Tab-separated table of C-alpha atoms in Angstrom:
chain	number	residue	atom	x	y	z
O	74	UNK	CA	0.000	0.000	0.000
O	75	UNK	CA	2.933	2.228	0.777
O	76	UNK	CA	4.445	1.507	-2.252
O	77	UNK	CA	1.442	2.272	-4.202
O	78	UNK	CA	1.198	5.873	-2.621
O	79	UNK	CA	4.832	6.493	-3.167
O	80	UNK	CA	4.704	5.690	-6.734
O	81	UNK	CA	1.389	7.520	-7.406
O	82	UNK	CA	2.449	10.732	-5.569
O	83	UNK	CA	5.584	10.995	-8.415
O	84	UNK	CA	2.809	10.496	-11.081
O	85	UNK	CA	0.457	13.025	-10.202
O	86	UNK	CA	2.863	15.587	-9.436
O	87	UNK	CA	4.316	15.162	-13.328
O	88	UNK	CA	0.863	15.070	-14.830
O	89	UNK	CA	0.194	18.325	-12.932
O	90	UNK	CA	3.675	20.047	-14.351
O	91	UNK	CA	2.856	18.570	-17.712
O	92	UNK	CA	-0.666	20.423	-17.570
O	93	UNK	CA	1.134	23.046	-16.393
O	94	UNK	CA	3.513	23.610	-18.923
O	95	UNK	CA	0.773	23.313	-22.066
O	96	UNK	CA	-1.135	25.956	-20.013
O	97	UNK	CA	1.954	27.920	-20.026
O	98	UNK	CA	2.745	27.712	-23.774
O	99	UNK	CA	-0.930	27.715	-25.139
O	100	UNK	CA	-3.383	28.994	-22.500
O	101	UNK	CA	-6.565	28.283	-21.447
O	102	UNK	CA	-8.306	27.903	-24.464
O	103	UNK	CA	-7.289	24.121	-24.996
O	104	UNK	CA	-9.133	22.977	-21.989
O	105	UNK	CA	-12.103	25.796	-22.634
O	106	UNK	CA	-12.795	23.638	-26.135
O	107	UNK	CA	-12.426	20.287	-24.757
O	108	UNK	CA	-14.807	21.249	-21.744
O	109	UNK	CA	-17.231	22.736	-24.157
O	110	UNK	CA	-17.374	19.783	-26.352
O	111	UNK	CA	-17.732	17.463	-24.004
O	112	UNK	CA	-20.973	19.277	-21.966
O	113	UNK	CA	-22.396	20.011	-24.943
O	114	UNK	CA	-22.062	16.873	-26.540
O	115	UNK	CA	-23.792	15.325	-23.644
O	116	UNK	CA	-26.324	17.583	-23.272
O	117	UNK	CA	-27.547	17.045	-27.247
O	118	UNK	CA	-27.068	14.595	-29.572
O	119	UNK	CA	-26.744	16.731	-32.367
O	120	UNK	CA	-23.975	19.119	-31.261
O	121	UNK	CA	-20.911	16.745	-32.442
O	122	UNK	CA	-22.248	15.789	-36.242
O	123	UNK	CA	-20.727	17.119	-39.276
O	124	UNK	CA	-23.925	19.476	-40.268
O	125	UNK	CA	-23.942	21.272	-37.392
O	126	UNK	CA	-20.141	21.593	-36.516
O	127	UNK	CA	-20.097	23.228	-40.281
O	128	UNK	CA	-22.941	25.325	-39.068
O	129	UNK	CA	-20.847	26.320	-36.119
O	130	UNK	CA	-18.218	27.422	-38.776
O	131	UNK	CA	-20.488	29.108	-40.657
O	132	UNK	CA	-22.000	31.427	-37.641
O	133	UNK	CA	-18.667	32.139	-36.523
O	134	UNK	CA	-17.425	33.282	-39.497
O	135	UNK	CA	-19.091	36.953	-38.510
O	136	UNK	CA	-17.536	37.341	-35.260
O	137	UNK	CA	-13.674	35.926	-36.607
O	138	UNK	CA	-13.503	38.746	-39.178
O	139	UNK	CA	-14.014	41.134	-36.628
O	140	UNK	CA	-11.453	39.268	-33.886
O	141	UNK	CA	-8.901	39.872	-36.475
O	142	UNK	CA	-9.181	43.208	-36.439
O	143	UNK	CA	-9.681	43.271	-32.838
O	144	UNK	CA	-6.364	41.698	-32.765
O	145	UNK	CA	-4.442	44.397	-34.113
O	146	UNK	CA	-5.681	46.894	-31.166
O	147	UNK	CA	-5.370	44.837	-28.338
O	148	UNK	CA	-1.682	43.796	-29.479
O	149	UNK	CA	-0.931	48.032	-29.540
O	150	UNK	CA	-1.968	47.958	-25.988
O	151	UNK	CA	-5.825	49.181	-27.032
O	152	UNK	CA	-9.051	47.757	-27.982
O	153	UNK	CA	-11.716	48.908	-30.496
O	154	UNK	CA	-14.938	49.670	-28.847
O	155	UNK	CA	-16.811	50.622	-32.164
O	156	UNK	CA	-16.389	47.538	-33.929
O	157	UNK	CA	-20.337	47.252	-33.486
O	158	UNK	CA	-21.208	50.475	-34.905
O	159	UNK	CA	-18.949	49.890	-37.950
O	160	UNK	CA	-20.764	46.812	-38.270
O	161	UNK	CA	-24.068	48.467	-38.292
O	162	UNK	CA	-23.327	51.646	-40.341
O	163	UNK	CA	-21.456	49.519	-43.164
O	164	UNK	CA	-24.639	47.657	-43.352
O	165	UNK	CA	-26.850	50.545	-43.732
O	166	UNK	CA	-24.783	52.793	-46.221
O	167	UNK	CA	-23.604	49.770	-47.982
O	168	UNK	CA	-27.352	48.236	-48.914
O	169	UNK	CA	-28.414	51.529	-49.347
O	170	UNK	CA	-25.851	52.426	-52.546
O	171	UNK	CA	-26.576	48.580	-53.192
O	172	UNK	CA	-30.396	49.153	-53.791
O	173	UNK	CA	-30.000	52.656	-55.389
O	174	UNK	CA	-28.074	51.631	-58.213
O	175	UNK	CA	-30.198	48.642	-58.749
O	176	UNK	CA	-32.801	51.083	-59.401
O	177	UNK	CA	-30.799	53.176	-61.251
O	178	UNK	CA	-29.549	50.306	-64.095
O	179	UNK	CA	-31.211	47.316	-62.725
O	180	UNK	CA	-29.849	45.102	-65.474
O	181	UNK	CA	-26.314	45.665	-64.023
O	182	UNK	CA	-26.814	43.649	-60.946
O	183	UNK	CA	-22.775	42.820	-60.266
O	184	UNK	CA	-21.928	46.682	-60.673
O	185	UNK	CA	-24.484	47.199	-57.888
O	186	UNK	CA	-23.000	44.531	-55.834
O	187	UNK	CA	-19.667	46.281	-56.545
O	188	UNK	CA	-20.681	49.865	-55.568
O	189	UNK	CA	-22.189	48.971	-52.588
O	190	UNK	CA	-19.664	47.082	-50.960
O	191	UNK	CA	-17.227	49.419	-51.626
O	192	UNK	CA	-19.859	51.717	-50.339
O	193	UNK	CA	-20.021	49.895	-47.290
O	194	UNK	CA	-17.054	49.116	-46.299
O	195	UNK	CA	-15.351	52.797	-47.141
O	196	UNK	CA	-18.449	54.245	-44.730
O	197	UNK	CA	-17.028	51.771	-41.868
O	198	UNK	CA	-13.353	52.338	-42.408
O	199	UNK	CA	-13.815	55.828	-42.177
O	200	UNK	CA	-15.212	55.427	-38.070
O	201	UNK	CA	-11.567	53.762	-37.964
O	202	UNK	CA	-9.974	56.990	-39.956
O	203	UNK	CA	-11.554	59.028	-37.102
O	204	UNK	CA	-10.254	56.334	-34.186
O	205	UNK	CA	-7.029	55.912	-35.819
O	206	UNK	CA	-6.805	59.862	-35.955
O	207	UNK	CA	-7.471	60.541	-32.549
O	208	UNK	CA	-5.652	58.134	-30.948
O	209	UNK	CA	-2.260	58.540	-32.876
O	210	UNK	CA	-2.446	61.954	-33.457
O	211	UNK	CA	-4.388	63.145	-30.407
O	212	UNK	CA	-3.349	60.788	-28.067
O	213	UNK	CA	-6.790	60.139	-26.992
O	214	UNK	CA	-7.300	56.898	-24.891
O	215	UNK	CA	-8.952	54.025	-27.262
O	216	UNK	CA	-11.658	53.654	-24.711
O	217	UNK	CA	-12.746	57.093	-24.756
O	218	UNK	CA	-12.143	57.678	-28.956
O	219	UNK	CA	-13.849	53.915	-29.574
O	220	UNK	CA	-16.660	54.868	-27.247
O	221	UNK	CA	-17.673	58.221	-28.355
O	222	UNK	CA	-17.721	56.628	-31.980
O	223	UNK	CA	-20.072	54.028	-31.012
O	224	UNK	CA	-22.584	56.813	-30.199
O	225	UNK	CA	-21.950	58.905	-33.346
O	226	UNK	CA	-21.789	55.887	-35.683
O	227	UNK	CA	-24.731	54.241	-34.680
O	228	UNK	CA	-26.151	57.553	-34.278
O	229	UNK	CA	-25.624	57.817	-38.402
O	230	UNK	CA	-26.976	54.649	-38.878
O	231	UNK	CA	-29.926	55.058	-37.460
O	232	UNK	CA	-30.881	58.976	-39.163
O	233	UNK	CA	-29.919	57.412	-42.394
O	234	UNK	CA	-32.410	54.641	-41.791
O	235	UNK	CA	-34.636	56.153	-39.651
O	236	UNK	CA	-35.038	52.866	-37.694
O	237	UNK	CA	-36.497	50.848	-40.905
O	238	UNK	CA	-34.027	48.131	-42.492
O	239	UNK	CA	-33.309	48.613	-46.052
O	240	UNK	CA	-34.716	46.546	-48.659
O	241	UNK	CA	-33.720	46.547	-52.234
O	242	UNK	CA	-30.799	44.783	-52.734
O	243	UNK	CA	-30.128	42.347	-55.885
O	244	UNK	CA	-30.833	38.667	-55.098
O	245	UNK	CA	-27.805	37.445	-56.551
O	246	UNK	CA	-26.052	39.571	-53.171
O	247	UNK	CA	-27.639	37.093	-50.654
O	248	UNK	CA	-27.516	34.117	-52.480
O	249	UNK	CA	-24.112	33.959	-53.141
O	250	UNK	CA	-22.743	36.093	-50.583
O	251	UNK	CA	-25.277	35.004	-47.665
O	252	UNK	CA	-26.423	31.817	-48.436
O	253	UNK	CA	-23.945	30.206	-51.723
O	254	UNK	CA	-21.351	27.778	-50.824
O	255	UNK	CA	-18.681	25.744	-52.750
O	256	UNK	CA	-17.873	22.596	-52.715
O	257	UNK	CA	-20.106	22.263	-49.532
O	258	UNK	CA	-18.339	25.305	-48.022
O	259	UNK	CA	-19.918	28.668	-47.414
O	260	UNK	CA	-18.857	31.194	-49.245
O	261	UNK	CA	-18.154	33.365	-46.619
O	262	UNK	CA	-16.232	31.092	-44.884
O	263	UNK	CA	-13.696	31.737	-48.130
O	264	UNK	CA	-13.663	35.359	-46.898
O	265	UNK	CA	-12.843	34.566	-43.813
O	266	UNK	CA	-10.023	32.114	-44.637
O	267	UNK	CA	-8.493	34.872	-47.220
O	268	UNK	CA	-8.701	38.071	-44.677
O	269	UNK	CA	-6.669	35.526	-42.130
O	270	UNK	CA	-4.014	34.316	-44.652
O	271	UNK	CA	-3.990	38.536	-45.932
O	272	UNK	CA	-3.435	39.447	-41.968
O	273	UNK	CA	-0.956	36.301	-41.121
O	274	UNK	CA	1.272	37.213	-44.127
O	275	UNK	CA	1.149	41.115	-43.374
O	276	UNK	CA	2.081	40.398	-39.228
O	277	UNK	CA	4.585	37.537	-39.872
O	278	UNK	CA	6.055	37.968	-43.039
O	279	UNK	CA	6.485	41.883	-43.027
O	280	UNK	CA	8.596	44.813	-41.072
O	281	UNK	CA	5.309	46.692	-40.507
O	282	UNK	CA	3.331	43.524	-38.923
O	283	UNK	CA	6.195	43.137	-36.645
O	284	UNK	CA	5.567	46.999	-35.458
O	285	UNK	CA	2.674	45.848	-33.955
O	286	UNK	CA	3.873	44.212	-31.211
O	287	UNK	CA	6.447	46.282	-31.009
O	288	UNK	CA	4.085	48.926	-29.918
O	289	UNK	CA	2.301	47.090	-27.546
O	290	UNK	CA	5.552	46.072	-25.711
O	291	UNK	CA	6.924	49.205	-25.324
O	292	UNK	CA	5.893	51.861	-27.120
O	293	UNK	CA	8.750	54.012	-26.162
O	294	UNK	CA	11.362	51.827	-26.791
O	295	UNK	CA	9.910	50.707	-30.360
O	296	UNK	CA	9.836	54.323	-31.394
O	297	UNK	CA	13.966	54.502	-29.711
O	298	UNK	CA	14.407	51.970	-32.456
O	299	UNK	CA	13.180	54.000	-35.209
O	300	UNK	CA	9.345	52.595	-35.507
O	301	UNK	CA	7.195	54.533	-36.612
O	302	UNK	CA	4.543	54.253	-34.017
O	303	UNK	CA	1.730	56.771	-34.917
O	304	UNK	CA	1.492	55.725	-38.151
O	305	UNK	CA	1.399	52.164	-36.643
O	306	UNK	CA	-1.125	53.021	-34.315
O	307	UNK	CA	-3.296	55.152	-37.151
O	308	UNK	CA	-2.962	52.002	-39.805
O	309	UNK	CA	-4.118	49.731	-36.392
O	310	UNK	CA	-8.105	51.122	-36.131
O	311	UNK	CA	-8.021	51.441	-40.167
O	312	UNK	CA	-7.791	48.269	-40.214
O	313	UNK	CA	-9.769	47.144	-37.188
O	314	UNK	CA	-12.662	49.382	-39.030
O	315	UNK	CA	-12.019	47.751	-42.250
O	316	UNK	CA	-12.281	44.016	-40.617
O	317	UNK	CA	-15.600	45.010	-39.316
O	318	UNK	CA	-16.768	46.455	-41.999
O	319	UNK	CA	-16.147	43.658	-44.341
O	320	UNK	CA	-17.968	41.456	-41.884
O	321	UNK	CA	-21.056	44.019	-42.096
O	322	UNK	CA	-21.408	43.439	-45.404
O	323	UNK	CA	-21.643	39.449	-44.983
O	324	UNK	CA	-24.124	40.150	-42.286
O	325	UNK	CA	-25.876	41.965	-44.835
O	326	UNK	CA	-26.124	39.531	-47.315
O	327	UNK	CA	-27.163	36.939	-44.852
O	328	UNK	CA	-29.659	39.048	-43.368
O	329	UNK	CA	-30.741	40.421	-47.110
O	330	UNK	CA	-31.024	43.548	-45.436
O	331	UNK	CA	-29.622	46.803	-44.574
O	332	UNK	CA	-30.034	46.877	-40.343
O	333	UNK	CA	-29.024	49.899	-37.974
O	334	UNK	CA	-29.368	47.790	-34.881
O	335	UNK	CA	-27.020	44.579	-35.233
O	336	UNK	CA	-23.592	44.496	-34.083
O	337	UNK	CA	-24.413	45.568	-30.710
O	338	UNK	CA	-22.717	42.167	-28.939
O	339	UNK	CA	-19.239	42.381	-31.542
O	340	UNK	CA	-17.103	44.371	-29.197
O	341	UNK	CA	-17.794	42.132	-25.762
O	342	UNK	CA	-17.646	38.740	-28.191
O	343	UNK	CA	-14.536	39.946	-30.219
O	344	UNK	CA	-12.389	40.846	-27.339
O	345	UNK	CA	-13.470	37.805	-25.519
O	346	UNK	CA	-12.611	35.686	-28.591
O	347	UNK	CA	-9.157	37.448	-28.413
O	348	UNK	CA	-8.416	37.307	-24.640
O	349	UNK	CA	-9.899	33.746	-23.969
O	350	UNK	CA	-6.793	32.802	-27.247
O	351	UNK	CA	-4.331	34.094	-24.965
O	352	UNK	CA	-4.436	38.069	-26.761
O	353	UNK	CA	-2.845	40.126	-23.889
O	354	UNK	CA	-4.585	42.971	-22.915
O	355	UNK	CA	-1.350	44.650	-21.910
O	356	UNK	CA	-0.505	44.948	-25.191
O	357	UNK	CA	2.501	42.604	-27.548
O	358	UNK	CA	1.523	39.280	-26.815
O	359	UNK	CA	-1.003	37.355	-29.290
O	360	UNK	CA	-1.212	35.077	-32.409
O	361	UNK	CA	-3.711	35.387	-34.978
O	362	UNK	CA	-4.294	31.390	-35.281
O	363	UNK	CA	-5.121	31.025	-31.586
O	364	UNK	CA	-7.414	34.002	-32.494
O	365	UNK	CA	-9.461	32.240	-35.229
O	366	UNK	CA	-9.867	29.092	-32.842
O	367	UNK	CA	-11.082	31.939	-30.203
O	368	UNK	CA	-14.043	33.052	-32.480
O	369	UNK	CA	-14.694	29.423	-33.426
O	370	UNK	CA	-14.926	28.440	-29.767
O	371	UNK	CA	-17.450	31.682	-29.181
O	372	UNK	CA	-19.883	30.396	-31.848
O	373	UNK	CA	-19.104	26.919	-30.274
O	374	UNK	CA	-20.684	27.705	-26.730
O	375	UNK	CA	-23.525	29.879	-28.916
O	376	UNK	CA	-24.358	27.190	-31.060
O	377	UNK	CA	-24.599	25.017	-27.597
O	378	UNK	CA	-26.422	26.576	-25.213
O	379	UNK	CA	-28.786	27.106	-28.457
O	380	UNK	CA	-29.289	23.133	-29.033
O	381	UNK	CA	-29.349	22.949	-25.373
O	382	UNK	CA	-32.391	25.760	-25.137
O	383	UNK	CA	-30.938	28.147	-22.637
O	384	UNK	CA	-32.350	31.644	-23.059
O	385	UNK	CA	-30.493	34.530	-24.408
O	386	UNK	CA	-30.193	36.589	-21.417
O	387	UNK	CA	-27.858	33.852	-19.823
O	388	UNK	CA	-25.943	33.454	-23.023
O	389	UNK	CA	-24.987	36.836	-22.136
O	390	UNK	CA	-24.152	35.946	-18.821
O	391	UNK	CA	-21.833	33.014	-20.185
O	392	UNK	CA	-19.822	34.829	-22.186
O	393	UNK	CA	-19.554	37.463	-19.617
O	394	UNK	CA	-18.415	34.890	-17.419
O	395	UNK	CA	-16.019	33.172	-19.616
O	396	UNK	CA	-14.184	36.653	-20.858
O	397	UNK	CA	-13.741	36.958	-17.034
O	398	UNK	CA	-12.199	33.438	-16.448
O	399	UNK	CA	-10.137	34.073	-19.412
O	400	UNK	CA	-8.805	37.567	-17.952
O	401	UNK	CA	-7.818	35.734	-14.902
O	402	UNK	CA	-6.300	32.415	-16.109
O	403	UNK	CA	-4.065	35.085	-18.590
O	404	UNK	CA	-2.761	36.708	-15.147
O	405	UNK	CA	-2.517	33.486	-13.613
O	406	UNK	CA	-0.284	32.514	-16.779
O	407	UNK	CA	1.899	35.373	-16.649
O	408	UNK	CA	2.737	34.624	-12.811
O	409	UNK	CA	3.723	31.250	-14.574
O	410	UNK	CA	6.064	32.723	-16.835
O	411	UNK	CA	7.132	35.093	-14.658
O	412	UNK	CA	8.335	32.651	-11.792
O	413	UNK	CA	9.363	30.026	-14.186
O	414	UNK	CA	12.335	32.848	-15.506
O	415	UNK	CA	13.283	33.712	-11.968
C-alpha cells in the first residue's frame, strides 16, 4: 500500500507540471474547447455531427472577421470599442448604394454589388480613420475615442435609416454572398479564410506587422528603435474598421437587409474571442491562429447553449463569465512565466 502511494504521488505531481507547462505555452483555451465539447455533446445529440459543426463554422465566421481586427488593437496595448457600430453603419450605407443603383440600371446587378460594398465598407473604415486619428495623433485613450464613436456611428446609422431596415438589394447579393457555398463550403467562410491568410502574411512575413507588437511592448522603446509608431497606431483602427466592416457586409447579405441595430454584442464577443486565445490585454503578446480558434470556440458555446435551449439573457451571462475566467487564467499565466524565468 505504501508503495502504491509512493509511486502515485511521483505520477500526479508530473501530470500536474505537464498540464502546467501546455497551459503555459498555449493557455486556457485548450481545456475551454475540450470542456465545451464534451458538456455540450452530452447535453444534445446533435452538437458533435458534421452538419452542425459546419454550421458552427459558418455562424462564426461573422464574429472571426471582426477578432482579427480586434487583434491588431489589443496587441498596440488598445481595444476597439466601435467595432459594433462599424458593423451596423457599413450595413446601412452599404445596402443603401446597393439598392439605389439597382434602381438606377437594374440590369447591371454585379456593378451594384460592386458599388455597394465598396460603399459599405469605405463608410465603416472611415469610423476607424476618425479612431485611428485621434488616438495617434491626439493621443486620446482608445476607450474614450472607440466609445464616443459608437454613439456617433450608430447615431448615423440610425438617421440614415430612420429605424427601418433597407430593402432593395439584388438577389444574386444574398444568395451567393449570404447563403452560396462551394464545394459544400460557405462562401463566406472563403472570406474569412483569405482576410486571415492577408493578416498572417502582413504580421509575420512583413517589417510593418512586426511593429505591432512592437508597440504594444513598449511603445517608447519601439519608437527609440526608429518605428514609426503613430502611423502604426493610425494604420491599427483602419484596419480594425475595415475588418468590421467587411464582416457588415456578410451580415448583410445573410440578413438580405440593410439593419441599424445589429452588431451591438461584436465588441464584448470579439475581445473575448481574443483574450480567452491568450491576446494580452497589456498589449505585444497574441497570435492570430489562436485568435481564429477563439471566435470558433465563441460560436461553439452559442451554437450550444442554443441546441441545449438556454435563453439569451444567460448566453450573455456566459460569455460574460467566460471573458472573465479568461482575464484571470491570462494573469494566472503570466505569474507562470514570470516565476518560471526567476
Amino acid at each position: 500500500m505504501t508503495a502504491d502511494k509512493t509511486t502515485t504521488a511521483p505520477a500526479a505531481a508530473a501530470s500536474g507540471d505537464f498540464v502546467k507547462r501546455i497551459f503555459v505555452r498555449v493557455g486556457i483555451l485548450p481545456f475551454l474547447l475540450l470542456i465545451a465539447l464534451i458538456v455540450f455533446t452530452l447535453m444534445s445529440d446533435n452538437f458533435l455531427t458534421a452538419r452542425n459543426l459546419m454550421n458552427v463554422l459558418r455562424q462564426s465566421v461573422y464574429l472571426m472577421i471582426v477578432s482579427l481586427g480586434q487583434m491588431l488593437a489589443l496587441l498596440t496595448g488598445g481595444f476597439d470599442l466601435s467595432v459594433g457600430t462599424v458593423v451596423a453603419l457599413s450595413s446601412v450605407v452599404g445596402a443603401m448604394a446597393m439598392a439605389a443603383t439597382a434602381v438606377a440600371m437594374p440590369d447591371m446587378v454585379w456593378l451594384a454589388i460592386t458599388v455597394g460594398c465598396l460603399a459599405g465598407i469605405a463608410a465603416g473604415s472611415m469610423i476607424g480613420v476618425v479612431n485611428g486619428a485621434g488616438v495617434a495623433f491626439f493621443g486620446v485613450s482608445p476607450f474614450m475615442m472607440s466609445l464616443g464613436m459608437t454613439s456617433v456611428g450608430f447615431g448615423v446609422a440610425l438617421f440614415l435609416t430612420g429605424g427601418v431596415p433597407v430593402y432593395g438589394m439584388p438577389v444574386a447579393f444574398g444568395d451567393i454572398f449570404g447563403f452560396g457555398s462551394m464545394f459544400g463550403v460557405p462562401v463566406p467562410v472563403y472570406v474569412a479564410a483569405l482576410l486571415a491568410i492577408g493578416l498572417y502574411i502582413f504580421l509575420y512575413w512583413t517589417p510593418q506587422g512586426r511593429y505591432f507588437y512592437a508597440v504594444g511592448g513598449n511603445v517608447k522603446a519601439a519608437s527609440l528603435s526608429g518605428v514609426n509608431t503613430t502611423g502604426t497606431l493610425f494604420i491599427t483602427y483602419v484596419l480594425c474598421s475595415f475588418f468590421a466592416a467587411v464582416s457588415g457586409m456578410l451580415l448583410t447579405a445573410r440578413l438580405d437587409t440593410g439593419e441599424a441595430n445589429i452588431g451591438a454584442s461584436m465588441p464584448l464577443e470579439s475581445i473575448a474571442a481574443c483574450v480567452i486565445a491568450g491576446v494580452s490585454l497589456r498589449g505585444g503578446v497574441g497570435r492570430l491562429e489562436n485568435v481564429v480558434l477563439g471566435a470558433l470556440f465563441i460560436g461553439l458555446v452559442q451554437n450550444g447553449m442554443n441546441l441545449a435551449r438556454i435563453e439569451s439573457y444567460l448566453q450573455t451571462v456566459v460569455l460574460g463569465a467566460l471573458l472573465i475566467l479568461a482575464v484571470i487564467a491570462d494573469q494566472i499565466r503570466l505569474r507562470y512565466v514570470a516565476s518560471l524565468k526567476d
